mmCIF file of C-alpha atoms in Angstrom:
data_model
loop_
_atom_site.group_PDB
_atom_site.id
_atom_site.type_symbol
_atom_site.label_atom_id
_atom_site.label_comp_id
_atom_site.label_asym_id
_atom_site.label_seq_id
_atom_site.Cartn_x
_atom_site.Cartn_y
_atom_site.Cartn_z
ATOM 1 C CA UNK A 1 21.314 -14.135 -78.696
ATOM 2 C CA UNK A 2 22.209 -16.302 -81.690
ATOM 3 C CA UNK A 3 20.288 -14.235 -84.320
ATOM 4 C CA UNK A 4 22.085 -11.091 -83.105
ATOM 5 C CA UNK A 5 25.473 -12.780 -83.516
ATOM 6 C CA UNK A 6 24.557 -13.948 -87.000
ATOM 7 C CA UNK A 7 23.292 -10.514 -88.062
ATOM 8 C CA UNK A 8 26.427 -8.776 -86.835
ATOM 9 C CA UNK A 9 28.702 -11.203 -88.649
ATOM 10 C CA UNK A 10 26.773 -10.955 -91.893
ATOM 11 C CA UNK A 11 26.821 -7.160 -91.671
ATOM 12 C CA UNK A 12 30.611 -7.238 -91.499
ATOM 13 C CA UNK A 13 30.760 -9.626 -94.463
ATOM 14 C CA UNK A 14 32.837 -12.034 -92.400
ATOM 15 C CA UNK A 15 30.727 -15.189 -92.431
ATOM 16 C CA UNK A 16 31.708 -16.292 -95.920
ATOM 17 C CA UNK A 17 35.222 -14.827 -96.048
ATOM 18 C CA UNK A 18 36.765 -15.550 -92.671
ATOM 19 C CA UNK A 19 37.306 -19.253 -91.781
ATOM 20 C CA UNK A 20 37.588 -18.482 -88.064
ATOM 21 C CA UNK A 21 34.289 -16.585 -88.090
ATOM 22 C CA UNK A 22 32.606 -19.424 -89.964
ATOM 23 C CA UNK A 23 33.849 -21.861 -87.335
ATOM 24 C CA UNK A 24 32.624 -19.684 -84.459
ATOM 25 C CA UNK A 25 29.275 -19.318 -86.224
ATOM 26 C CA UNK A 26 28.926 -23.092 -86.624
ATOM 27 C CA UNK A 27 29.673 -23.592 -82.956
ATOM 28 C CA UNK A 28 27.192 -20.869 -81.985
ATOM 29 C CA UNK A 29 24.618 -22.830 -83.954
ATOM 30 C CA UNK A 30 25.602 -25.914 -81.945
ATOM 31 C CA UNK A 31 24.717 -24.164 -78.692
ATOM 32 C CA UNK A 32 21.450 -22.869 -80.157
ATOM 33 C CA UNK A 33 20.507 -26.351 -81.352
ATOM 34 C CA UNK A 34 20.880 -27.796 -77.865
ATOM 35 C CA UNK A 35 17.993 -25.620 -76.707
ATOM 36 C CA UNK A 36 16.104 -25.796 -79.991
ATOM 37 C CA UNK A 37 15.599 -29.559 -79.746
ATOM 38 C CA UNK A 38 14.593 -29.446 -76.074
ATOM 39 C CA UNK A 39 10.980 -30.325 -75.414
ATOM 40 C CA UNK A 40 10.073 -29.545 -71.838
ATOM 41 C CA UNK A 41 8.934 -25.999 -70.992
ATOM 42 C CA UNK A 42 10.508 -24.607 -74.141
ATOM 43 C CA UNK A 43 14.037 -25.796 -73.396
ATOM 44 C CA UNK A 44 16.740 -25.946 -70.772
ATOM 45 C CA UNK A 45 16.844 -22.168 -70.573
ATOM 46 C CA UNK A 46 13.332 -22.067 -69.141
ATOM 47 C CA UNK A 47 14.250 -24.130 -66.063
ATOM 48 C CA UNK A 48 15.201 -22.372 -62.811
ATOM 49 C CA UNK A 49 18.881 -21.997 -61.934
ATOM 50 C CA UNK A 50 20.668 -21.666 -58.562
ATOM 51 C CA UNK A 51 20.650 -18.138 -57.200
ATOM 52 C CA UNK A 52 23.107 -18.570 -54.319
ATOM 53 C CA UNK A 53 26.895 -18.287 -54.235
ATOM 54 C CA UNK A 54 28.574 -20.992 -56.332
ATOM 55 C CA UNK A 55 30.616 -22.377 -53.451
ATOM 56 C CA UNK A 56 30.030 -25.457 -51.306
ATOM 57 C CA UNK A 57 31.903 -25.729 -48.004
ATOM 58 C CA UNK A 58 31.998 -28.987 -46.048
ATOM 59 C CA UNK A 59 33.601 -28.490 -42.668
ATOM 60 C CA UNK A 60 36.473 -30.756 -41.760
ATOM 61 C CA UNK A 61 40.248 -30.938 -41.331
ATOM 62 C CA UNK A 62 42.766 -30.215 -44.093
ATOM 63 C CA UNK A 63 40.124 -29.474 -46.768
ATOM 64 C CA UNK A 64 40.481 -30.380 -50.431
ATOM 65 C CA UNK A 65 39.795 -27.454 -52.744
ATOM 66 C CA UNK A 66 37.994 -28.468 -55.936
ATOM 67 C CA UNK A 67 36.800 -26.631 -59.039
ATOM 68 C CA UNK A 68 33.719 -28.028 -60.783
ATOM 69 C CA UNK A 69 33.234 -26.315 -64.135
ATOM 70 C CA UNK A 70 31.317 -26.750 -67.356
ATOM 71 C CA UNK A 71 27.920 -27.115 -68.944
ATOM 72 C CA UNK A 72 25.085 -29.617 -68.641
ATOM 73 C CA UNK A 73 25.000 -31.279 -65.238
ATOM 74 C CA UNK A 74 27.192 -28.548 -63.668
ATOM 75 C CA UNK A 75 24.769 -25.686 -64.254
ATOM 76 C CA UNK A 76 22.154 -26.765 -61.718
ATOM 77 C CA UNK A 77 19.110 -26.559 -63.980
ATOM 78 C CA UNK A 78 15.932 -27.186 -62.015
ATOM 79 C CA UNK A 79 17.133 -26.355 -58.478
ATOM 80 C CA UNK A 80 17.389 -23.055 -56.625
ATOM 81 C CA UNK A 81 20.674 -23.732 -54.824
ATOM 82 C CA UNK A 82 24.066 -25.162 -55.790
ATOM 83 C CA UNK A 83 23.835 -27.136 -52.549
ATOM 84 C CA UNK A 84 20.997 -29.133 -54.156
ATOM 85 C CA UNK A 85 22.828 -29.518 -57.466
ATOM 86 C CA UNK A 86 25.530 -31.979 -58.400
ATOM 87 C CA UNK A 87 28.195 -29.784 -56.764
ATOM 88 C CA UNK A 88 26.570 -29.858 -53.344
ATOM 89 C CA UNK A 89 25.892 -33.574 -53.389
ATOM 90 C CA UNK A 90 29.357 -34.317 -54.738
ATOM 91 C CA UNK A 91 31.038 -32.245 -52.015
ATOM 92 C CA UNK A 92 29.105 -34.104 -49.312
ATOM 93 C CA UNK A 93 30.009 -37.491 -50.800
ATOM 94 C CA UNK A 94 33.685 -36.522 -50.974
ATOM 95 C CA UNK A 95 33.754 -35.153 -47.436
ATOM 96 C CA UNK A 96 32.162 -38.296 -46.020
ATOM 97 C CA UNK A 97 34.483 -40.628 -47.954
ATOM 98 C CA UNK A 98 37.746 -38.784 -47.232
ATOM 99 C CA UNK A 99 36.838 -37.616 -43.700
ATOM 100 C CA UNK A 100 38.286 -34.228 -44.618
ATOM 101 C CA UNK A 101 36.840 -30.852 -45.403
ATOM 102 C CA UNK A 102 35.862 -29.860 -48.931
ATOM 103 C CA UNK A 103 35.720 -26.428 -50.544
ATOM 104 C CA UNK A 104 34.079 -26.855 -53.939
ATOM 105 C CA UNK A 105 33.742 -23.912 -56.326
ATOM 106 C CA UNK A 106 31.144 -24.251 -59.070
ATOM 107 C CA UNK A 107 31.729 -22.513 -62.400
ATOM 108 C CA UNK A 108 28.543 -23.047 -64.450
ATOM 109 C CA UNK A 109 28.975 -22.258 -68.157
ATOM 110 C CA UNK A 110 25.775 -23.413 -69.916
ATOM 111 C CA UNK A 111 26.947 -22.465 -73.422
ATOM 112 C CA UNK A 112 30.482 -23.767 -72.996
ATOM 113 C CA UNK A 113 32.260 -25.442 -75.901
ATOM 114 C CA UNK A 114 35.495 -27.328 -75.313
ATOM 115 C CA UNK A 115 37.478 -25.045 -77.608
ATOM 116 C CA UNK A 116 36.771 -22.107 -75.266
ATOM 117 C CA UNK A 117 37.797 -23.875 -72.042
ATOM 118 C CA UNK A 118 41.476 -22.783 -72.149
ATOM 119 C CA UNK A 119 40.412 -19.144 -72.453
ATOM 120 C CA UNK A 120 38.121 -19.467 -69.409
ATOM 121 C CA UNK A 121 40.707 -21.253 -67.288
ATOM 122 C CA UNK A 122 43.523 -18.905 -68.290
ATOM 123 C CA UNK A 123 41.982 -16.227 -66.067
ATOM 124 C CA UNK A 124 41.654 -18.487 -62.990
ATOM 125 C CA UNK A 125 44.348 -19.203 -60.416
ATOM 126 C CA UNK A 126 44.359 -23.005 -60.528
ATOM 127 C CA UNK A 127 47.406 -23.496 -58.337
ATOM 128 C CA UNK A 128 45.425 -23.997 -55.145
ATOM 129 C CA UNK A 129 43.035 -26.648 -56.453
ATOM 130 C CA UNK A 130 43.568 -30.283 -55.581
ATOM 131 C CA UNK A 131 41.259 -31.229 -58.444
ATOM 132 C CA UNK A 132 39.474 -29.761 -61.426
ATOM 133 C CA UNK A 133 36.324 -31.505 -62.649
ATOM 134 C CA UNK A 134 35.238 -30.494 -66.150
ATOM 135 C CA UNK A 135 31.944 -31.395 -67.821
ATOM 136 C CA UNK A 136 31.602 -30.356 -71.457
ATOM 137 C CA UNK A 137 30.456 -31.793 -74.767
ATOM 138 C CA UNK A 138 26.669 -31.872 -74.863
ATOM 139 C CA UNK A 139 26.595 -28.743 -77.033
ATOM 140 C CA UNK A 140 29.126 -30.221 -79.449
ATOM 141 C CA UNK A 141 27.188 -33.466 -79.695
ATOM 142 C CA UNK A 142 24.221 -31.566 -81.158
ATOM 143 C CA UNK A 143 26.357 -29.438 -83.442
ATOM 144 C CA UNK A 144 29.035 -29.527 -86.082
ATOM 145 C CA UNK A 145 32.314 -29.847 -84.177
ATOM 146 C CA UNK A 146 34.652 -32.244 -85.952
ATOM 147 C CA UNK A 147 36.518 -35.035 -84.201
ATOM 148 C CA UNK A 148 39.843 -33.396 -85.051
ATOM 149 C CA UNK A 149 38.678 -30.119 -83.504
ATOM 150 C CA UNK A 150 37.502 -31.982 -80.385
ATOM 151 C CA UNK A 151 40.890 -33.709 -80.074
ATOM 152 C CA UNK A 152 42.813 -30.475 -80.609
ATOM 153 C CA UNK A 153 40.745 -28.607 -78.018
ATOM 154 C CA UNK A 154 41.030 -31.448 -75.513
ATOM 155 C CA UNK A 155 44.820 -31.570 -75.797
ATOM 156 C CA UNK A 156 45.042 -27.770 -75.422
ATOM 157 C CA UNK A 157 42.816 -27.922 -72.333
ATOM 158 C CA UNK A 158 44.869 -30.651 -70.681
ATOM 159 C CA UNK A 159 48.101 -28.837 -71.444
ATOM 160 C CA UNK A 160 46.844 -25.631 -69.843
ATOM 161 C CA UNK A 161 45.559 -27.438 -66.739
ATOM 162 C CA UNK A 162 48.806 -29.329 -66.266
ATOM 163 C CA UNK A 163 50.814 -26.131 -66.619
ATOM 164 C CA UNK A 164 48.697 -24.072 -64.212
ATOM 165 C CA UNK A 165 47.801 -26.605 -61.504
ATOM 166 C CA UNK A 166 50.202 -27.492 -58.717
ATOM 167 C CA UNK A 167 52.144 -30.782 -59.044
ATOM 168 C CA UNK A 168 49.912 -33.782 -58.394
ATOM 169 C CA UNK A 169 46.725 -31.860 -59.172
ATOM 170 C CA UNK A 170 44.012 -34.189 -60.423
ATOM 171 C CA UNK A 171 41.916 -33.558 -63.543
ATOM 172 C CA UNK A 172 38.567 -35.295 -64.052
ATOM 173 C CA UNK A 173 36.717 -35.164 -67.369
ATOM 174 C CA UNK A 174 33.010 -35.970 -67.230
ATOM 175 C CA UNK A 175 32.101 -37.904 -70.372
ATOM 176 C CA UNK A 176 28.987 -36.896 -72.300
ATOM 177 C CA UNK A 177 25.870 -38.607 -70.965
ATOM 178 C CA UNK A 178 23.654 -40.294 -73.552
ATOM 179 C CA UNK A 179 21.239 -37.623 -74.887
ATOM 180 C CA UNK A 180 18.684 -40.294 -75.818
ATOM 181 C CA UNK A 181 18.198 -40.969 -72.091
ATOM 182 C CA UNK A 182 16.921 -37.454 -71.526
ATOM 183 C CA UNK A 183 13.226 -36.708 -72.120
ATOM 184 C CA UNK A 184 14.200 -33.084 -72.783
ATOM 185 C CA UNK A 185 15.365 -33.815 -76.338
ATOM 186 C CA UNK A 186 13.491 -34.841 -79.435
ATOM 187 C CA UNK A 187 14.099 -38.413 -80.504
ATOM 188 C CA UNK A 188 15.765 -37.980 -83.887
ATOM 189 C CA UNK A 189 18.314 -35.247 -83.006
ATOM 190 C CA UNK A 190 19.015 -37.038 -79.725
ATOM 191 C CA UNK A 191 19.925 -40.223 -81.607
ATOM 192 C CA UNK A 192 22.307 -38.273 -83.831
ATOM 193 C CA UNK A 193 23.800 -36.502 -80.808
ATOM 194 C CA UNK A 194 24.196 -39.824 -79.019
ATOM 195 C CA UNK A 195 26.244 -41.246 -81.878
ATOM 196 C CA UNK A 196 28.508 -38.189 -81.881
ATOM 197 C CA UNK A 197 28.819 -38.301 -78.088
ATOM 198 C CA UNK A 198 30.070 -41.900 -78.270
ATOM 199 C CA UNK A 199 32.749 -40.878 -80.773
ATOM 200 C CA UNK A 200 33.842 -37.900 -78.670
ATOM 201 C CA UNK A 201 33.909 -40.017 -75.500
ATOM 202 C CA UNK A 202 35.970 -42.699 -77.192
ATOM 203 C CA UNK A 203 38.491 -40.096 -78.359
ATOM 204 C CA UNK A 204 38.626 -38.546 -74.883
ATOM 205 C CA UNK A 205 39.470 -41.930 -73.363
ATOM 206 C CA UNK A 206 42.154 -42.480 -75.983
ATOM 207 C CA UNK A 207 43.784 -39.081 -75.420
ATOM 208 C CA UNK A 208 43.942 -39.405 -71.612
ATOM 209 C CA UNK A 209 44.807 -43.104 -71.327
ATOM 210 C CA UNK A 210 48.495 -42.398 -70.616
ATOM 211 C CA UNK A 211 47.919 -39.307 -68.454
ATOM 212 C CA UNK A 212 48.493 -40.386 -64.820
ATOM 213 C CA UNK A 213 46.668 -37.435 -63.268
ATOM 214 C CA UNK A 214 43.693 -37.388 -65.650
ATOM 215 C CA UNK A 215 40.615 -39.550 -65.074
ATOM 216 C CA UNK A 216 37.359 -39.839 -67.002
ATOM 217 C CA UNK A 217 34.070 -39.872 -65.101
ATOM 218 C CA UNK A 218 30.749 -41.290 -66.253
ATOM 219 C CA UNK A 219 27.164 -41.034 -65.125
ATOM 220 C CA UNK A 220 23.929 -42.405 -66.543
ATOM 221 C CA UNK A 221 20.898 -40.177 -66.709
ATOM 222 C CA UNK A 222 18.824 -43.208 -65.830
ATOM 223 C CA UNK A 223 15.151 -44.021 -66.012
ATOM 224 C CA UNK A 224 13.300 -40.836 -65.156
ATOM 225 C CA UNK A 225 9.777 -42.149 -65.802
ATOM 226 C CA UNK A 226 9.068 -42.508 -62.074
ATOM 227 C CA UNK A 227 10.561 -39.187 -61.035
ATOM 228 C CA UNK A 228 8.679 -35.888 -60.805
ATOM 229 C CA UNK A 229 11.121 -34.327 -63.265
ATOM 230 C CA UNK A 230 14.564 -34.924 -64.681
ATOM 231 C CA UNK A 231 16.514 -32.065 -63.096
ATOM 232 C CA UNK A 232 15.802 -32.101 -59.369
ATOM 233 C CA UNK A 233 17.751 -32.705 -56.163
ATOM 234 C CA UNK A 234 17.087 -36.454 -56.321
ATOM 235 C CA UNK A 235 18.561 -36.702 -59.814
ATOM 236 C CA UNK A 236 21.610 -34.643 -58.894
ATOM 237 C CA UNK A 237 22.170 -36.783 -55.808
ATOM 238 C CA UNK A 238 22.119 -39.954 -57.918
ATOM 239 C CA UNK A 239 24.491 -38.508 -60.507
ATOM 240 C CA UNK A 240 26.914 -37.235 -57.828
ATOM 241 C CA UNK A 241 26.943 -40.708 -56.274
ATOM 242 C CA UNK A 242 28.045 -42.150 -59.618
ATOM 243 C CA UNK A 243 30.731 -39.498 -60.150
ATOM 244 C CA UNK A 244 32.284 -39.493 -56.682
ATOM 245 C CA UNK A 245 34.225 -42.812 -56.341
ATOM 246 C CA UNK A 246 36.943 -42.032 -58.944
ATOM 247 C CA UNK A 247 37.283 -38.509 -57.520
ATOM 248 C CA UNK A 248 37.820 -39.929 -54.026
ATOM 249 C CA UNK A 249 40.454 -42.286 -55.422
ATOM 250 C CA UNK A 250 42.184 -39.415 -57.227
ATOM 251 C CA UNK A 251 42.253 -37.236 -54.119
ATOM 252 C CA UNK A 252 43.738 -40.089 -52.108
ATOM 253 C CA UNK A 253 46.326 -40.685 -54.824
ATOM 254 C CA UNK A 254 47.312 -37.023 -54.701
ATOM 255 C CA UNK A 255 47.713 -37.187 -50.919
ATOM 256 C CA UNK A 256 49.875 -40.299 -51.152
ATOM 257 C CA UNK A 257 52.199 -38.581 -53.635
ATOM 258 C CA UNK A 258 52.474 -35.436 -51.538
#
């Protein structure tokens, strides 16, 4: 896909003359690089993806409706069902902890960059969601996105979510997991990406520190040397377990305010 985009832009003579096109091109390269530096089976794109409906329903009273969107851990690489991915495991953790039902919609966007999140969410009715969980940044960490662009896109995203969600709606931002912990990426680019991820994560924490309804989430990829492969149901279960406690707290906080 990337060579076609480049060829079309060059043919129009826009790459060198249009700053917006140059920026989009750089960010397209960022997405391409994420797969280019992947080792296993030719890259993330070669792993299986869920084929079922991207909705997890946990039966129970007064269900919380949640949107899980983004790239990386959200996409479900390596499993055939969203129920076995982080969304399924997260929904079950939340249902058990809150003793309520959960309706969790998964919006996997493997090539997502933060600057495009507002455009994606602008077409979605967010009013009915108790919480939006957004995971993004791994593509930027391998690319050329500047810190100022990251900050600008983050602020625009938060503004849109706060405007379109109902009062008390909770926003959770999944920080970028350390790329050096993943055996999918080559060592040298992963080290560079890890340094950029730390900077982006630090800025994310700074931007949201005074936002009462915004919480950052973290998970560690962990030691995968004793697992059959990185992206499997066991891995997603472990990551969902790490992500769930702050989400439970946020859902309870929303209920107490309502």
